[in-house]
Coordinates of C-alpha atoms in Angstrom, one line a residue:
Chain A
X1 CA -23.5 -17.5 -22.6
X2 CA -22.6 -13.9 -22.8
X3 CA -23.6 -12.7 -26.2
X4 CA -23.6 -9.1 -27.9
X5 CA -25.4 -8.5 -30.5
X6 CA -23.9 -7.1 -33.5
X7 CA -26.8 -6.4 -36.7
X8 CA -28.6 -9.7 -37.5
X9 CA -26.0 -11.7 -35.7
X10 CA -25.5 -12.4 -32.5
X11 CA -21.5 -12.6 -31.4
X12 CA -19.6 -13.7 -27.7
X13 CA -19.2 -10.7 -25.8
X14 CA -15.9 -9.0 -25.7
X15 CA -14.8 -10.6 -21.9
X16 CA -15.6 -13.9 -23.1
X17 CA -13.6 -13.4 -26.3
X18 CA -10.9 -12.0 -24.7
X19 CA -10.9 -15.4 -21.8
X20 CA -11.2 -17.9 -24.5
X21 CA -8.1 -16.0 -26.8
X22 CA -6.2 -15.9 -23.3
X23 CA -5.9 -19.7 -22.9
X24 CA -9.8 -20.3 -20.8
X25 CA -11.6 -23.5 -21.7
X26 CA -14.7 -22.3 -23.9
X27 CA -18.0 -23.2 -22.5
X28 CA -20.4 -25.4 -24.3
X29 CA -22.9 -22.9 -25.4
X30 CA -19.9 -20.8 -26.7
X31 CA -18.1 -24.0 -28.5
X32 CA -21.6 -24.3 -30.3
X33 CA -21.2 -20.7 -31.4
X34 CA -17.4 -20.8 -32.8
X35 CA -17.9 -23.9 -34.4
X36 CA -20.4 -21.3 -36.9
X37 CA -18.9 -17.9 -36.0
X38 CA -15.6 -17.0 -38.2
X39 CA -15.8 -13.4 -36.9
X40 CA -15.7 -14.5 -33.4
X41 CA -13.0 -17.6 -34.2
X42 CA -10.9 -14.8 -36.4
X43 CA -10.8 -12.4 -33.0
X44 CA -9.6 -15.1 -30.5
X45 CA -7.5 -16.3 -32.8
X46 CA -6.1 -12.4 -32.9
X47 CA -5.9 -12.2 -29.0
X48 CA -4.3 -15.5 -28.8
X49 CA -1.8 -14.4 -31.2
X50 CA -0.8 -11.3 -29.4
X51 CA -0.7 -12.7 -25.9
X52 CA 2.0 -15.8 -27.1
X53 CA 3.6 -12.4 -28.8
X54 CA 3.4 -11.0 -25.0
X55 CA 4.5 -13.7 -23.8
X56 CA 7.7 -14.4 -25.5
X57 CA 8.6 -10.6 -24.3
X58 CA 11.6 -11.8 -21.9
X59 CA 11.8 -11.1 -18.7
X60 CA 13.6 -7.4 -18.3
X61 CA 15.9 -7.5 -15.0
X62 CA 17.1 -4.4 -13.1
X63 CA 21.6 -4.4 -12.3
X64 CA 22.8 -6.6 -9.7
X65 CA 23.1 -5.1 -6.6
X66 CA 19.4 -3.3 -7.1
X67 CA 17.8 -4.7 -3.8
X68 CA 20.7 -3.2 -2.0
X69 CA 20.6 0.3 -3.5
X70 CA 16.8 0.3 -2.4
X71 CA 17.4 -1.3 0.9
X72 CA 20.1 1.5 1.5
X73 CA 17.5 4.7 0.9
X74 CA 14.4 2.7 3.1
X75 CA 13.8 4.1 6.4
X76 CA 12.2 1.3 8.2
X77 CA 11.0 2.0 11.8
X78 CA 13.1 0.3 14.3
X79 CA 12.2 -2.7 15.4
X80 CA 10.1 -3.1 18.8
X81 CA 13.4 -4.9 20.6
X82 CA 15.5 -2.2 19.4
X83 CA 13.2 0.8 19.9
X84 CA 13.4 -1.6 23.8
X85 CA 16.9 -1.7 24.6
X86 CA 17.5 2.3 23.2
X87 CA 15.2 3.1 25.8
X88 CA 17.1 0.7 28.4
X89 CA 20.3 2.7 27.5
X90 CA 19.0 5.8 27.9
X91 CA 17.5 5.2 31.5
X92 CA 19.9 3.1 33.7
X93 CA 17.8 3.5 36.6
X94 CA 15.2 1.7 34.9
X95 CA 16.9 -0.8 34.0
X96 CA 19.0 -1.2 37.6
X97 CA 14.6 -1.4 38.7
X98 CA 14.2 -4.0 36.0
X99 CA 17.0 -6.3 36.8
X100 CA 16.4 -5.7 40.4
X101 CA 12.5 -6.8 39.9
X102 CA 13.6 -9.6 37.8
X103 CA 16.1 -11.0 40.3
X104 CA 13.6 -10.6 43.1
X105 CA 11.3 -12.6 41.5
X106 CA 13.3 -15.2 40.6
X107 CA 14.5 -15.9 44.6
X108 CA 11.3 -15.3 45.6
X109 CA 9.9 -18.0 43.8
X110 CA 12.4 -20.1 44.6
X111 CA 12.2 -19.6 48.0
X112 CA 8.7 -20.2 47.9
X113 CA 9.0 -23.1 45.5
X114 CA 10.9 -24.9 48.5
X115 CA 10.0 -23.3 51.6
X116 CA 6.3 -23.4 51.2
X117 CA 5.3 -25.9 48.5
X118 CA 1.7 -26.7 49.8
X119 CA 0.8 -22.5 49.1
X120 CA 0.0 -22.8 45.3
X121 CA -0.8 -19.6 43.0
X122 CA -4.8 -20.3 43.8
X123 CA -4.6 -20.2 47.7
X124 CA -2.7 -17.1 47.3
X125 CA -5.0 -16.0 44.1
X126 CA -8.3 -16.9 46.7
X127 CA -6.7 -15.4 49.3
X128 CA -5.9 -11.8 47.6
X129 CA -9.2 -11.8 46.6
X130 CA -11.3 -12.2 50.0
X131 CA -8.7 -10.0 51.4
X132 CA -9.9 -7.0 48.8
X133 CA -13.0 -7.7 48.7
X134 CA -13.3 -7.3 52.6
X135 CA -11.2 -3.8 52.9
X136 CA -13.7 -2.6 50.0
X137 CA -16.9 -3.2 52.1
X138 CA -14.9 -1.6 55.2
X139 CA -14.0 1.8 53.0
X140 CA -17.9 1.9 52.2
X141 CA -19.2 1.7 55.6
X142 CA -16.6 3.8 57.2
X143 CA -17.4 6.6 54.7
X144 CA -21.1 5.9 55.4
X145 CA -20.3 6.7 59.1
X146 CA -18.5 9.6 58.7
X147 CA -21.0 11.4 56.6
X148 CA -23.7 10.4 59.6
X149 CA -21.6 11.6 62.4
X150 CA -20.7 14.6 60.6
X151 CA -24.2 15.7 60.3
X152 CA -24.2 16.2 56.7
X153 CA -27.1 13.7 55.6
X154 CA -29.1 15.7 58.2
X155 CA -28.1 19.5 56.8
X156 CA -28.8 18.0 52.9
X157 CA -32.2 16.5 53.8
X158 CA -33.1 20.1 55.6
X159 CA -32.1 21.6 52.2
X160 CA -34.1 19.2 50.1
X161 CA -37.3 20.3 52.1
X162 CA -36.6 24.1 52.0
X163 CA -36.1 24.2 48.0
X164 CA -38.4 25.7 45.1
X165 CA -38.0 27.3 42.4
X166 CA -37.7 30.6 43.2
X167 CA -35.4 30.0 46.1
X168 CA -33.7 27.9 42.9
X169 CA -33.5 30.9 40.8
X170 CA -32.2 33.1 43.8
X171 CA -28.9 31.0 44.2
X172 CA -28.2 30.6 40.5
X173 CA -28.4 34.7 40.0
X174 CA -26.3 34.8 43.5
X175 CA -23.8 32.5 41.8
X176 CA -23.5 33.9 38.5
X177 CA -22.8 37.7 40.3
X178 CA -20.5 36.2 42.2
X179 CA -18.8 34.8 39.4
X180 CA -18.7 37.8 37.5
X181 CA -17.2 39.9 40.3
X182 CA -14.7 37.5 41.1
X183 CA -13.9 37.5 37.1
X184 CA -13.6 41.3 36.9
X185 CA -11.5 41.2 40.2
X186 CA -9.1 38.6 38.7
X187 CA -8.7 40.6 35.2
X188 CA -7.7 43.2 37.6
X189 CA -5.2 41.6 39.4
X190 CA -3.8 40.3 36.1
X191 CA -4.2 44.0 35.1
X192 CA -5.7 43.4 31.1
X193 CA -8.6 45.2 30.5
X194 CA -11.5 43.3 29.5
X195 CA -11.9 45.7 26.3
X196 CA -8.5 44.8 25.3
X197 CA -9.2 41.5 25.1
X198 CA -12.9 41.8 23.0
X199 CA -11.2 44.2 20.6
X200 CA -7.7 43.6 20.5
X201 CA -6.8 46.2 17.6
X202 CA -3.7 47.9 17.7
X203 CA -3.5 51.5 15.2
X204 CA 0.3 50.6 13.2
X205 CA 2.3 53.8 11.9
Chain B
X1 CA 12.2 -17.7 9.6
X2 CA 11.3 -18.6 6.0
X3 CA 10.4 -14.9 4.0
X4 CA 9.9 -16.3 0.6
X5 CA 6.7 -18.5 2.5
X6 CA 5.1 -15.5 3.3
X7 CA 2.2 -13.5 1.3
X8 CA 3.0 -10.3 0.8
X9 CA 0.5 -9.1 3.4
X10 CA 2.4 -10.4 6.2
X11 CA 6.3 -9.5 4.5
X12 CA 4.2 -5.6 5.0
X13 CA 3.3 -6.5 8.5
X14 CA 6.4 -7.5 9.1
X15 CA 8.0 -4.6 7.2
X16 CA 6.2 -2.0 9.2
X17 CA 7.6 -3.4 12.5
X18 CA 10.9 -2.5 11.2
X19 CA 12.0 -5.9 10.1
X20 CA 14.5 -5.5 6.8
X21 CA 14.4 -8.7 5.9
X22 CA 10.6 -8.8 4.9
X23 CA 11.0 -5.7 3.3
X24 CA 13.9 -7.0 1.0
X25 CA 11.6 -10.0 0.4
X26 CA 9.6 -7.7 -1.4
X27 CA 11.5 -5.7 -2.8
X28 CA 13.0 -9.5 -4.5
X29 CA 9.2 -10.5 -5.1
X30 CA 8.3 -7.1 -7.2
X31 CA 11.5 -5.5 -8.8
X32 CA 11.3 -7.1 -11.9
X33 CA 7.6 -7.0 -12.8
X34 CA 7.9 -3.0 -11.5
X35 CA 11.3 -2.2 -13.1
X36 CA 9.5 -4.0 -16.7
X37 CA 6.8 -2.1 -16.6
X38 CA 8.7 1.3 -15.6
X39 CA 11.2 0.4 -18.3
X40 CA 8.4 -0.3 -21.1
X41 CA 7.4 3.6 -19.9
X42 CA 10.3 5.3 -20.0
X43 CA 12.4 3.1 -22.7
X44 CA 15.8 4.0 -20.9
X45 CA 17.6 1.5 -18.2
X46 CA 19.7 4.2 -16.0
X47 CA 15.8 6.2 -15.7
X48 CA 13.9 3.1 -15.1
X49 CA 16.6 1.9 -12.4
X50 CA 16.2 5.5 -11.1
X51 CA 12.5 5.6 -10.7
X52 CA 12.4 1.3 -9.9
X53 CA 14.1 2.4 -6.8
X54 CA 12.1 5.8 -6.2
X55 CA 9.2 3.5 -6.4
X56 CA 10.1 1.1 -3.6
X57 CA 11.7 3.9 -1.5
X58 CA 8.6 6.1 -1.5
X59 CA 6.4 2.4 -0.8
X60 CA 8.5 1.6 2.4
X61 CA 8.8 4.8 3.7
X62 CA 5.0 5.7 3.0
X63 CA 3.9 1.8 4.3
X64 CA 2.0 3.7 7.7
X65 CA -0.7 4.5 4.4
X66 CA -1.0 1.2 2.5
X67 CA -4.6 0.4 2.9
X68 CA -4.7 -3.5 3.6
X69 CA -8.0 -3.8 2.1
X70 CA -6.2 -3.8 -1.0
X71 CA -3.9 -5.6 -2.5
X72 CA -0.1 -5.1 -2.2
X73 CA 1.2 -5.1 -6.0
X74 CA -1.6 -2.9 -6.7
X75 CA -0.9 -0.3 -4.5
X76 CA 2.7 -0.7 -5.3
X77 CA 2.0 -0.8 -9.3
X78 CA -0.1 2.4 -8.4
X79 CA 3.0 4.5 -7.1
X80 CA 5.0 3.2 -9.7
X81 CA 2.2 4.1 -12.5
X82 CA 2.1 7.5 -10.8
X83 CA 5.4 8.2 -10.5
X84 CA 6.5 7.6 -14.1
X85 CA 3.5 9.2 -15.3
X86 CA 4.5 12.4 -13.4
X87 CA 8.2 11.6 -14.8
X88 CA 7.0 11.2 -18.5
X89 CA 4.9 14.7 -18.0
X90 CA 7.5 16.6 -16.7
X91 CA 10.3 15.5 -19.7
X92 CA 7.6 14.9 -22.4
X93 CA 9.9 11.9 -23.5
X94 CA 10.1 10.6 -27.2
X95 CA 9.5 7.0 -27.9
X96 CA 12.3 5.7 -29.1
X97 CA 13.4 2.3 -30.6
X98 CA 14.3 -1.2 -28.6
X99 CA 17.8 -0.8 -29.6
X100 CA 18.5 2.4 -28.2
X101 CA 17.8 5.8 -27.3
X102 CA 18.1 7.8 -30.8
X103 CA 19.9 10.8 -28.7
X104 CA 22.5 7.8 -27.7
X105 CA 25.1 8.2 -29.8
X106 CA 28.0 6.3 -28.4
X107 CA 28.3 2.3 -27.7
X108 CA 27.9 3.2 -24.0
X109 CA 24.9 5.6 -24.1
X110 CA 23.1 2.6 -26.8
X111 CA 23.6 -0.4 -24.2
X112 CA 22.4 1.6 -21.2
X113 CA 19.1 3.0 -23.3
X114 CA 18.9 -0.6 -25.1
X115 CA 16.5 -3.6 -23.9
X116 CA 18.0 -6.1 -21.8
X117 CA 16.2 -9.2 -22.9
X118 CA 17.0 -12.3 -20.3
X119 CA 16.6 -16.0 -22.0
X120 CA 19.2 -18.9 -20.8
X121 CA 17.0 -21.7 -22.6
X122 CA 17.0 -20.5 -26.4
X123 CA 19.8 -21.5 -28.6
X124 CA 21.1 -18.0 -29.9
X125 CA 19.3 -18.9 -33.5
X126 CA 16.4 -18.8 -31.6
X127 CA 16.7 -16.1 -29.5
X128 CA 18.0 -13.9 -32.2
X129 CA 14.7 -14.9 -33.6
X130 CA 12.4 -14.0 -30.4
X131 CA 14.8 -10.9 -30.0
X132 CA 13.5 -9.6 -33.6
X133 CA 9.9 -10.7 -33.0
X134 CA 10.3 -9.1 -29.3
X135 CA 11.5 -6.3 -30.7
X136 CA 8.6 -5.9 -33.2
X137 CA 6.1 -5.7 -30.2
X138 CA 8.4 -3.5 -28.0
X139 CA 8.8 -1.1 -30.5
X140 CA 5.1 -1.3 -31.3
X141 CA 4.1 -1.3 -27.8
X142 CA 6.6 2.2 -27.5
X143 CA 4.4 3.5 -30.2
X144 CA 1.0 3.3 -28.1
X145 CA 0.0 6.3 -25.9
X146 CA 1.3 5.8 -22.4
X147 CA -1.6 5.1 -20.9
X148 CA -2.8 2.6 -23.7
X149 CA 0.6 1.1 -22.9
X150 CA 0.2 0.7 -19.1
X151 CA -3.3 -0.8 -19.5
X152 CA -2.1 -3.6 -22.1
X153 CA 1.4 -4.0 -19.9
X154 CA -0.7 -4.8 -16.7
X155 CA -3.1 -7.4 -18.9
X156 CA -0.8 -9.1 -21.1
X157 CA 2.4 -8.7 -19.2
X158 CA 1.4 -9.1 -15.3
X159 CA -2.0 -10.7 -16.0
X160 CA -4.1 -8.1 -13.7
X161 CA -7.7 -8.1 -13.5
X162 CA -9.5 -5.6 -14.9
X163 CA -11.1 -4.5 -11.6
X164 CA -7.5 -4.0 -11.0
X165 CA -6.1 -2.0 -13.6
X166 CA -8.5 0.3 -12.4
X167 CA -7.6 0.7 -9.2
X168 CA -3.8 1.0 -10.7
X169 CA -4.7 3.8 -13.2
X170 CA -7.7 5.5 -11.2
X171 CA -9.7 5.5 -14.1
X172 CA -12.9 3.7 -14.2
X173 CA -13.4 -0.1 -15.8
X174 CA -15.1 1.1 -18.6
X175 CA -12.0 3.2 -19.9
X176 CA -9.3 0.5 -18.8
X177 CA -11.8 -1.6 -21.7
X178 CA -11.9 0.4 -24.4
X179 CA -8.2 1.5 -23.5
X180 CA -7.2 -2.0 -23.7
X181 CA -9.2 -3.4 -27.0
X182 CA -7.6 -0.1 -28.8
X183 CA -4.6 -0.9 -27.8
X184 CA -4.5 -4.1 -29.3
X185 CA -6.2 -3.1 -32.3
X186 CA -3.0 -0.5 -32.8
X187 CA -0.4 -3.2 -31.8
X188 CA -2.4 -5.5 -34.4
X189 CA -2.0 -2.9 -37.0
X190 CA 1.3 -1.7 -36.3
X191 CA 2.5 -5.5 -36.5
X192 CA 0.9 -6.7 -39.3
X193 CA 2.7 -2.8 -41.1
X194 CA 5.4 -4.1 -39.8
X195 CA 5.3 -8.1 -41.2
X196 CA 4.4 -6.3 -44.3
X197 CA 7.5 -4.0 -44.6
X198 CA 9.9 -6.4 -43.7
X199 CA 8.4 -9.1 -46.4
X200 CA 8.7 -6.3 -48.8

């Protein structure tokens, strides 16, 4: 039981009070307590009172016609089949591609349906997928051929032996100059200064 | 396909696709318990219509942000807390009575500022009863500070959590507690003032 404690005497807290005044079933342990407690019976009673007061409030309605007024000032977003066929109108050669994909389809599987009826979707589904699998391991050894023909596994290995660190640090200053100069040529062509563009303060009046 | 089968998570789905029909579903599902609660705010029918709609409009066309973490009536009850909050702010409005406006001076001006109170079941002895005792709370519920009056409107009225009215009002659990047990100590005191002028 929740109890507050008021003095000498020890009351139902205000939640229970209010719960029991709003129609709940008191507990046992709180029953127990009313049964002694006139303050606590007095202030139910008081709650009770004003909520069967709330409750004859009648029920206040807005005009006819109020779902409709609201309804008029929503924007809703368009929905997804309209947003569809807006976007249908606006493209015809879309949809001539659509219709043209979707009447394919539709002979083709009827042709196939009657023409070759044994072929179901997982021979062709089996089929598809040996056929890719074997052009990818073709693509990955042709590419492994053409980099040893050309040479170029030989010229990296021949690089790999020759490199240290300061021969590292030699091509990264190399590359950054070259980068610089090609930068200051290019602002050049482009004819801005590269002042301009740090300050960029123009004197007014 | 059936909309009013759907929870509301799916009618926003559905609404964010661009389908109009979800998002009228929703708009059915939460206009009267977010034009009652705007109304309770601003007291005034043509301003709570107003802001109702400004409420659902700015949800739709904002839907790209709802967060689906949370739930969707909070998020919506959180623009339309916000957005008569802002509304109050800016025009600083008076609270006024359940049976009109007091700047309403003709017949028309008093039935669009009145309450419209919907009951087909009471015999009108009755409901001119419930109307008076209705009117009692309204007007005392007008009398609370606005956000006193959200707190105990989402409770009472729409039965949200706590946890939620938090999340509606940005303003941390504690608060939305001691916000609601003062507002009904005030709408206590106000009614029992108000039992005891009228026996007078």
């Amino acid at each position: 039981m929740n109890d507050t404690k008021t003095g000498t005497t020890t009351h139902l807290a205000a939640e229970a009070r209010e719960r029991i005044g709003m129609g709940g079933e008191p507990g046992p342990g709180e029953s127990r307590h009313l049964a002694s407690c006139e303050r606590c019976r007095r202030e139910i009673a008081e709650i009770g009172s004003l909520q069967e007061r709330f409750a004859a409030l009648l029920v206040l309605v807005p005009s006819t016609g109020f779902a409709n007024r609201v309804m008029a000032r929503v924007q809703l977003p368009a929905p997804r089949w309209s947003r569809a066929l807006a976007g249908l109108r606006t493209h015809p050669p879309r949809v001539a591609a659509i219709a043209a994909t979707a009447v394919g389809a539709v002979i083709g599987t009827f042709v196939w349906l009657t023409t070759y009826p044994q072929v179901t979707p997982g021979v062709v589904a089996k089929l598809v997928y040996e056929r890719t699998t074997g052009l990818v391991w073709q693509g990955v050894v042709a590419v492994g051929r053409v980099v040893y023909d050309s040479g170029l596994a030989t010229l990296i290995g021949a690089f790999r032996a020759d490199l240290n660190a300061w021969s590292a640090v030699g091509a990264l200053a190399t590359l950054t100059l070259v980068g610089m100069i090609s930068m200051w040529m290019l602002l050049r062509l482009m004819e801005v200064s590269p002042s301009a563009i740090r300050t960029g303060v123009r004197r007014i009046g | 396909m059936d909309y009013g089968g759907k929870t509301d998570k799916e009618l926003v789905r559905l609404s964010r696709r661009g389908d109009e029909r979800a998002a009228r579903e929703l708009v059915h599902r939460f206009e009267r318990p977010v034009f009652s609660i705007v109304y309770r705010m601003v007291r005034d029918r043509e301003l709570a219509e107003d802001l109702s709609q400004d409420v659902f409009v700015r949800t739709f066309n904002n839907l790209d942000r709802y967060d689906r973490s949370y739930r969707f009536s909070s998020w919506l009850f959180k623009i339309a807390y916000n957005l008569t909050v802002d509304h109050l702010r800016k025009r600083e409005l008076p609270t006024i009575s359940v049976h009109g406006a007091p700047d309403a001076l003709t017949p028309e001006r008093q039935e669009a500022t009145s309450l419209s109170l919907e009951s087909d079941e009471e015999a009108p002895d009755d409901r001119l009863v419930a109307k008076e005792l209705a009117g009692e709370l309204e007007d005392a519920i007008a009398g609370l500070r606005e956000d006193y009056r959200t707190a105990i409107l989402l409770r009472h009225v729409e039965g949200r959590p706590y946890e939620e009215i938090s999340e509606i009002m940005g303003i941390p659990l504690g608060t939305v507690k001691t916000y609601i047990f003062r507002a009904r100590r005030e709408l206590r005191d106000a009614l029992s003032g108000s039992h005891e002028d009228s026996e007078d």
